[in-house]
mmCIF file of C-alpha atoms in Angstrom:
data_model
loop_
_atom_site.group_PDB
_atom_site.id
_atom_site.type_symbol
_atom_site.label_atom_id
_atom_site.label_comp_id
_atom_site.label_asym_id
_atom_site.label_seq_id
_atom_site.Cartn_x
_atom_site.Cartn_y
_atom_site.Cartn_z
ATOM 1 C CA UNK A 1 0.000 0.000 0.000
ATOM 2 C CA UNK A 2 1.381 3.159 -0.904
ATOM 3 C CA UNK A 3 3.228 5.929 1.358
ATOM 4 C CA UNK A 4 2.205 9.416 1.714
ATOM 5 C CA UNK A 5 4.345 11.972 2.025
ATOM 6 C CA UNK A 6 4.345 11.789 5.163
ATOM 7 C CA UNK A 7 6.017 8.288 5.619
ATOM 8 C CA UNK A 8 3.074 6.712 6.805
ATOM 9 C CA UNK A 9 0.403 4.280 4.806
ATOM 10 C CA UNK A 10 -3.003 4.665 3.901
ATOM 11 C CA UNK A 11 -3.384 1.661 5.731
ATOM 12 C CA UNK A 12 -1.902 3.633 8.900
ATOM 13 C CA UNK A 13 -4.643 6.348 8.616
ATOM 14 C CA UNK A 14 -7.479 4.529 7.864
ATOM 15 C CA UNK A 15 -6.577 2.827 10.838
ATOM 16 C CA UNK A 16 -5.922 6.309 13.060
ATOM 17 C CA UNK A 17 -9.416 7.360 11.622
ATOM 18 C CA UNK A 18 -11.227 4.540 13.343
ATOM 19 C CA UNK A 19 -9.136 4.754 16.148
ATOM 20 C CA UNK A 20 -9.877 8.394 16.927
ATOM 21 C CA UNK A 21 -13.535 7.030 18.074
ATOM 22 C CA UNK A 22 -14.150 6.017 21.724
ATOM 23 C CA UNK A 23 -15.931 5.401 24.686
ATOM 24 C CA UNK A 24 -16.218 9.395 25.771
ATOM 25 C CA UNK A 25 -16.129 9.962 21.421
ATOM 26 C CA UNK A 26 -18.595 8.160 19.717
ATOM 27 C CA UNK A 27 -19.235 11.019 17.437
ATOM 28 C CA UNK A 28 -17.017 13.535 15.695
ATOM 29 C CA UNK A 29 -16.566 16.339 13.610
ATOM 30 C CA UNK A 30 -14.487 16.206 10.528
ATOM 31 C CA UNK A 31 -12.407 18.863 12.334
ATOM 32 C CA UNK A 32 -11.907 16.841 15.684
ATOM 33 C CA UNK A 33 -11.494 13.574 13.324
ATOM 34 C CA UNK A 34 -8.809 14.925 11.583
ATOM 35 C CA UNK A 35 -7.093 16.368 14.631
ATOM 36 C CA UNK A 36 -7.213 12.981 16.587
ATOM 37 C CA UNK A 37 -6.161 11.069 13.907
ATOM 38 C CA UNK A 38 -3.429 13.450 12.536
ATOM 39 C CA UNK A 39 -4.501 13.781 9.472
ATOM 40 C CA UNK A 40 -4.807 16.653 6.889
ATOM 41 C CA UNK A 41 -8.390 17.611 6.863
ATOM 42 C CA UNK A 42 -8.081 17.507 3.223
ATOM 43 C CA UNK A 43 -7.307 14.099 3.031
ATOM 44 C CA UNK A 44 -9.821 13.296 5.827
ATOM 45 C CA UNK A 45 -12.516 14.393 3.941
ATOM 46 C CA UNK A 46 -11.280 12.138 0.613
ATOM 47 C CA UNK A 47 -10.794 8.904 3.383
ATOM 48 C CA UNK A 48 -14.156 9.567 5.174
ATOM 49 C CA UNK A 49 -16.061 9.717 1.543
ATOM 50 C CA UNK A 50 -14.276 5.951 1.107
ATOM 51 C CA UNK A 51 -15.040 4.992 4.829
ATOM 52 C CA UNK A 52 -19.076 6.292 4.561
ATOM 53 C CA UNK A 53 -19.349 4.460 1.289
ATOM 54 C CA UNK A 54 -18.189 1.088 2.709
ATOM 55 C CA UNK A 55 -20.861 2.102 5.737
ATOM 56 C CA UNK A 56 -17.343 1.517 7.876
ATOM 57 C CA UNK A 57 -18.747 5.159 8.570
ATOM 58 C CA UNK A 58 -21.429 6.894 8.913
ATOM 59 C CA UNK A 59 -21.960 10.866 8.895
ATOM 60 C CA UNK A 60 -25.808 12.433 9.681
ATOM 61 C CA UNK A 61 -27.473 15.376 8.679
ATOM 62 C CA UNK A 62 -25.485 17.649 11.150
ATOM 63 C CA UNK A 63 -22.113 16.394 9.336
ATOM 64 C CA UNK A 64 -21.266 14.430 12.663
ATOM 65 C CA UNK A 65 -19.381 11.277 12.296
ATOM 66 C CA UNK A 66 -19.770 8.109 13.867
ATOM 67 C CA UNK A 67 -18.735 4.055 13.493
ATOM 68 C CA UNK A 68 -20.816 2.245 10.453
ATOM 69 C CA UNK A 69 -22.746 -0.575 11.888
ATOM 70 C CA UNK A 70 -20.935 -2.894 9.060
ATOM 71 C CA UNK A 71 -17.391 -2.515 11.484
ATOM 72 C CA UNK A 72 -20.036 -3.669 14.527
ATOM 73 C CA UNK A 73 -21.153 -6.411 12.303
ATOM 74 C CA UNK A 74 -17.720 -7.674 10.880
ATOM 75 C CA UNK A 75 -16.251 -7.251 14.615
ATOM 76 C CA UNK A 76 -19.025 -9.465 15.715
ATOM 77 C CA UNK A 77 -18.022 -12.358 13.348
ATOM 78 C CA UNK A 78 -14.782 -12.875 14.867
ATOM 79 C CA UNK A 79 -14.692 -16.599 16.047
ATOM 80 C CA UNK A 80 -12.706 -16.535 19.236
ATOM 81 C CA UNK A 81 -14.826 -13.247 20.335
ATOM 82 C CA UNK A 82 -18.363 -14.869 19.310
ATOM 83 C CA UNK A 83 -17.146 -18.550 20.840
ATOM 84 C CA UNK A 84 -16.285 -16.917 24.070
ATOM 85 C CA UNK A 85 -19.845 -14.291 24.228
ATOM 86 C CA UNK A 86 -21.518 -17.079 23.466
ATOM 87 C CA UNK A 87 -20.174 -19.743 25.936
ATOM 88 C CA UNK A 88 -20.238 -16.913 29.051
ATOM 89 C CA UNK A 89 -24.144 -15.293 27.992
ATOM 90 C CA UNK A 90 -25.771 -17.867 30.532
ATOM 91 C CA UNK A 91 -23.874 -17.473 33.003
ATOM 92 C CA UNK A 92 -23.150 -13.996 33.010
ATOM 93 C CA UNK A 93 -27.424 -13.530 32.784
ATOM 94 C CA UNK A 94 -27.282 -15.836 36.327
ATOM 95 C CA UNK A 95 -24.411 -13.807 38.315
ATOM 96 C CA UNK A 96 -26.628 -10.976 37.033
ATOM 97 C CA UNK A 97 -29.535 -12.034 38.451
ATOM 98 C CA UNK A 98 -28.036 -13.251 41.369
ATOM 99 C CA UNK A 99 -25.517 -10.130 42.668
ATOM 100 C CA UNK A 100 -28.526 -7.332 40.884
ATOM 101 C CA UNK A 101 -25.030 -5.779 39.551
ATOM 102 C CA UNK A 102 -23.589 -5.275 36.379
ATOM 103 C CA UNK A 103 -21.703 -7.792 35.261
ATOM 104 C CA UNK A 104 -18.358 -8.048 32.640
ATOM 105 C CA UNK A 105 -16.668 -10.562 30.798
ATOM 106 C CA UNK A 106 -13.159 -8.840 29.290
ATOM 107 C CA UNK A 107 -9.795 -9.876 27.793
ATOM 108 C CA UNK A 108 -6.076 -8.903 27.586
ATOM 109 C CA UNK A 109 -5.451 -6.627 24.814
ATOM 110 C CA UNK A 110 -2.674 -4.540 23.829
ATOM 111 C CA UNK A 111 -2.068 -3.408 27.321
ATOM 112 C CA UNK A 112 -5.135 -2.638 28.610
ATOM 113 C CA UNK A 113 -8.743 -4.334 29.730
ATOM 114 C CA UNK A 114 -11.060 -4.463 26.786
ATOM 115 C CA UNK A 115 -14.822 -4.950 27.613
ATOM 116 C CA UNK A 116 -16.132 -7.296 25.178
ATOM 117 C CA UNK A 117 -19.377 -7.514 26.574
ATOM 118 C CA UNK A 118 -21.396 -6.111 29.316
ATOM 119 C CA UNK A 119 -24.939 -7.348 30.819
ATOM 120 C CA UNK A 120 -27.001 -3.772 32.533
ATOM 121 C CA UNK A 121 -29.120 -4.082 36.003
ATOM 122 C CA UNK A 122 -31.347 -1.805 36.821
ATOM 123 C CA UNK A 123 -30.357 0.088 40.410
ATOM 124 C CA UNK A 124 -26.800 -1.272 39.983
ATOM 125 C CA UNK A 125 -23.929 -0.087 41.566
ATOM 126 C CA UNK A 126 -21.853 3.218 39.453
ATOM 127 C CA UNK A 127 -19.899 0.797 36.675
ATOM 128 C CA UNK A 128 -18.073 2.869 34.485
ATOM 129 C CA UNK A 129 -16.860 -0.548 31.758
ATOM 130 C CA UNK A 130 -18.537 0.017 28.663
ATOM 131 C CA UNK A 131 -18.971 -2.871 25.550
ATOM 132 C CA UNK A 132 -15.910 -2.319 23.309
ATOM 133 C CA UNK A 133 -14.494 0.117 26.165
ATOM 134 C CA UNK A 134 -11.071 -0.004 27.299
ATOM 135 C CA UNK A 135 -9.763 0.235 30.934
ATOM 136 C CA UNK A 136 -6.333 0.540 32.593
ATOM 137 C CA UNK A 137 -5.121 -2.525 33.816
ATOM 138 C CA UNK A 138 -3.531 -1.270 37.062
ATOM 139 C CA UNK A 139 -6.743 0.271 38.498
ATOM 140 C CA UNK A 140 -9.153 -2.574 37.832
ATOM 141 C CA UNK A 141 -10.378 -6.186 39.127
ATOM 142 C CA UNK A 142 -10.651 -6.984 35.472
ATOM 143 C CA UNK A 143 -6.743 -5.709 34.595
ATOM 144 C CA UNK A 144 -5.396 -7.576 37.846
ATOM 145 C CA UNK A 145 -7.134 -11.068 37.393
ATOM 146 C CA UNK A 146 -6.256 -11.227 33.541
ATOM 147 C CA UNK A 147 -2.628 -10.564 34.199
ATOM 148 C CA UNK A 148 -2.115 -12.450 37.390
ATOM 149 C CA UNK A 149 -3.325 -15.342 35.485
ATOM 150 C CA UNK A 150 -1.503 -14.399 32.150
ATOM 151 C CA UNK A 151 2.098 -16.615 31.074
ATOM 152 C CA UNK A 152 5.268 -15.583 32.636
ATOM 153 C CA UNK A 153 6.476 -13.584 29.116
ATOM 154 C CA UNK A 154 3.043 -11.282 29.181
ATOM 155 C CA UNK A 155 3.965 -10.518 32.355
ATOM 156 C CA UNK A 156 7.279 -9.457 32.592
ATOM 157 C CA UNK A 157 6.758 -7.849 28.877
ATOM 158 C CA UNK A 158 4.381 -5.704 30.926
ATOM 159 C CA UNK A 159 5.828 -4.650 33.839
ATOM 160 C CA UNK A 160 9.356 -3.900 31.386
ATOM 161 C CA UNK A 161 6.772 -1.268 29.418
ATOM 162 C CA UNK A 162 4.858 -0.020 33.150
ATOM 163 C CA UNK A 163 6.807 -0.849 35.715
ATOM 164 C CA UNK A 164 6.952 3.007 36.886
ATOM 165 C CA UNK A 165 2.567 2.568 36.558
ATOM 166 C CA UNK A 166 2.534 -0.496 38.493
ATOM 167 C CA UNK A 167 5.175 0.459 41.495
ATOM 168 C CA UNK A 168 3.151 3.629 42.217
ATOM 169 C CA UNK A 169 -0.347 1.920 41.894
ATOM 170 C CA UNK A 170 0.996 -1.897 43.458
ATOM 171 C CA UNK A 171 4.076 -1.586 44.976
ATOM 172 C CA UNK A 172 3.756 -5.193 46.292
ATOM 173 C CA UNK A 173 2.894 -6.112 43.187
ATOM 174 C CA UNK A 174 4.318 -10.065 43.041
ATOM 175 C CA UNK A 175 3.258 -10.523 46.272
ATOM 176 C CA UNK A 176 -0.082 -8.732 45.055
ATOM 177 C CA UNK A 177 -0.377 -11.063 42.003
ATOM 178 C CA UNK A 178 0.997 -14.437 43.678
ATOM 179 C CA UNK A 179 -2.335 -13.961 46.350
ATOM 180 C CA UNK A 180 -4.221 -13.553 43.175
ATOM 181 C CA UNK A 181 -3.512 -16.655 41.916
ATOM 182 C CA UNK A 182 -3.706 -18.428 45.319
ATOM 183 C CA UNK A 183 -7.542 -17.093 45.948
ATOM 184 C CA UNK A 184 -8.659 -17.342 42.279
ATOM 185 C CA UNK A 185 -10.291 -14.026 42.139
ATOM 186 C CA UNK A 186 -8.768 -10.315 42.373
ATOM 187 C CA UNK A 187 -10.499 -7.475 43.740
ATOM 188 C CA UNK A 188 -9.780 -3.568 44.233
ATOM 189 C CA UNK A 189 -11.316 -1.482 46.405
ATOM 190 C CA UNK A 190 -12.146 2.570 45.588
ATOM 191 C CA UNK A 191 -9.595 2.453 42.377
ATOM 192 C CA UNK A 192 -12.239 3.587 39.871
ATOM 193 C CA UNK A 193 -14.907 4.599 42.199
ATOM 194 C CA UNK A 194 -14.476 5.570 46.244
ATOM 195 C CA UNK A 195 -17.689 3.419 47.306
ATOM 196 C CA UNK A 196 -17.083 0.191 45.161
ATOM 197 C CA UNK A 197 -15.522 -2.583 45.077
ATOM 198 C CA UNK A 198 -14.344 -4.224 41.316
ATOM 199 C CA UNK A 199 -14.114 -8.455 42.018
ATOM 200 C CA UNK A 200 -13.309 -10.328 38.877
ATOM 201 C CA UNK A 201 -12.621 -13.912 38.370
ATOM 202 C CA UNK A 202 -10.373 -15.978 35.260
ATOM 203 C CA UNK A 203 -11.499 -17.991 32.910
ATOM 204 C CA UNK A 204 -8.514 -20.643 32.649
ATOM 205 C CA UNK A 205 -7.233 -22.567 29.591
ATOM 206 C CA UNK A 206 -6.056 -26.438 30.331
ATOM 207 C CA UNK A 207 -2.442 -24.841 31.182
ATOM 208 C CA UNK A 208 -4.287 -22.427 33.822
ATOM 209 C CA UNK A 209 -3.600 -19.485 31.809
ATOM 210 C CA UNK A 210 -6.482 -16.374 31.085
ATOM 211 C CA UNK A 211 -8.420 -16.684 28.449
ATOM 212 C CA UNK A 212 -10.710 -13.749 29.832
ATOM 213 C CA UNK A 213 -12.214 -12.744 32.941
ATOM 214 C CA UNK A 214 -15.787 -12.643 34.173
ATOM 215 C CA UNK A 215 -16.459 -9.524 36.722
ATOM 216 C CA UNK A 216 -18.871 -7.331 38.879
ATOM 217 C CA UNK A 217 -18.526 -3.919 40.891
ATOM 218 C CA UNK A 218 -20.242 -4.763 44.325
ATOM 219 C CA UNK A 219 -21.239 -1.561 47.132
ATOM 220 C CA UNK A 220 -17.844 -1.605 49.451
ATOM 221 C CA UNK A 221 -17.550 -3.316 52.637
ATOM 222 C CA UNK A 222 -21.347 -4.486 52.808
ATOM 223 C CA UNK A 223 -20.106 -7.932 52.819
ATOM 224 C CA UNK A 224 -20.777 -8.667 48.929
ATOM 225 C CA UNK A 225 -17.099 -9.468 48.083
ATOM 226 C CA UNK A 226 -16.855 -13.231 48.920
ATOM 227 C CA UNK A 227 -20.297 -14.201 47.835
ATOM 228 C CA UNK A 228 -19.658 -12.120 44.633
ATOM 229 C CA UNK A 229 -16.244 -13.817 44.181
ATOM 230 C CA UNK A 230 -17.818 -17.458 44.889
ATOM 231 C CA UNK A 231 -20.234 -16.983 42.059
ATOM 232 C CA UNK A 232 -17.891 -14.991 39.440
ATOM 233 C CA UNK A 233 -15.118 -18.366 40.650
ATOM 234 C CA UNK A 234 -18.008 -20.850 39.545
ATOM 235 C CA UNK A 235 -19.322 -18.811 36.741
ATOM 236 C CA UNK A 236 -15.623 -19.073 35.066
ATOM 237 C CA UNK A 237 -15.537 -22.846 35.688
ATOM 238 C CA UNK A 238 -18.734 -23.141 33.947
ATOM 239 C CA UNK A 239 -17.310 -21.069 31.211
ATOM 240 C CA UNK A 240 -14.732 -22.890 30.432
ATOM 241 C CA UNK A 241 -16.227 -26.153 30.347
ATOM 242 C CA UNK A 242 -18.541 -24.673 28.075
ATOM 243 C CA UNK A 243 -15.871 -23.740 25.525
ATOM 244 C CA UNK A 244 -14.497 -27.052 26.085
ATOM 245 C CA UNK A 245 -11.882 -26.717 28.025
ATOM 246 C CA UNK A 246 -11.476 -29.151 31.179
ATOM 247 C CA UNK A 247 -11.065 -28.624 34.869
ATOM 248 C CA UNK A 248 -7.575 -27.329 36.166
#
């Protein structure tokens, strides 16, 4: 794929252009698009025309721009991500039921938490994880399950690129992650939110490695925290015999 002038590949912006989107950005104007992506606005317009006509985007009446339902529907085809949503629905509709919180199921990705799907209760507790959100590992349940349970390599790859992040936020962190493993479950209290506490629970491969985590945010210190982290501990289990993967 050709270079611009710039050094970088079409491939690169198109890339930057659905990237600029998020959580607190769903929409955007052509300005702000071509500012977070870095982009001449020129050339954002001629990309966007491409994007809307592929419905990869989609602009309204107002000339706001948003994410085309076709990248929602493509995204939702991948097999390991539809495998997993599927395998965890039923028992991520009981711990909702059950707890009357919201409940999680995330992986590992590029550094950070990302929420691939999220079951809503009425009257829950303040949650902030959003579907196709992204949250700091270091300050969640989620973030500390997945990578206590993650292979020696992810790891130490980690801490070499946040080891600064981590000895601020856990600066007992082996000792931190080694009680992880020993309980099965991790919880935080008051990281993201002051009156919560985030509990979250691995989903284990045959070796007794992540393969994602199921999770709630209970009220802190009302006693929620072991029955939450019973259920999320037998929720996994059922998980992963659902995808077919035995008992450790």
């Amino acid at each position: 794929m050709a270079n611009s002038p710039s050094g970088d590949s079409m491939l690169d912006r198109l890339v930057r252009i659905l990237d600029a989107f998020d959580a607190h950005n769903p929409q955007l104007t052509v300005s702000a698009l071509s500012r977070r992506a870095d982009i001449p606005k020129a050339t954002t317009y001629r990309l966007l025309d491409e994007l809307v006509s592929h419905d990869l985007l989609a602009r309204d009446n107002t000339g706001q721009v948003r994410l085309g339902l076709r990248l929602w529907e493509l995204a939702n085809r991948s097999a390991a991500t539809y495998d997993l949503r599927t395998a965890a629905l039923p028992f991520m509709e009981d711990i909702n039921q059950l707890l009357g919180q919201n409940t999680q199921l995330s992986v590992l990705h590029q550094d950070e938490v990302l929420i691939i799907e999220r079951l809503s209760r009425p009257g829950s507790v303040v949650n902030q994880a959003n579907v196709a959100g992204r949250m700091p590992v270091h300050r969640t349940s989620m973030g500390m399950a997945l990578l206590a349970f993650s292979r020696p390599e992810i790891i130490r790859g980690f801490l070499e690129r946040h080891r600064e992040l981590m000895t601020a936020a856990h600066p007992d962190f082996h000792a931190e992650i080694a009680e992880i493993r020993r309980i099965g479950f991790a919880s935080l209290d008051g990281f993201i939110d002051s009156e919560t506490t985030g509990v979250a629970a691995p989903i284990l491969d045959e070796a007794g490695y992540q393969v994602a985590v199921i999770s709630v945010v209970v009220p802190r210190d009302t006693g929620a925290l072991q029955p939450a982290a019973l259920a999320l501990r037998t929720a996994a289990r059922g998980i992963a015999r659902a995808l077919h993967i035995r008992d450790n």
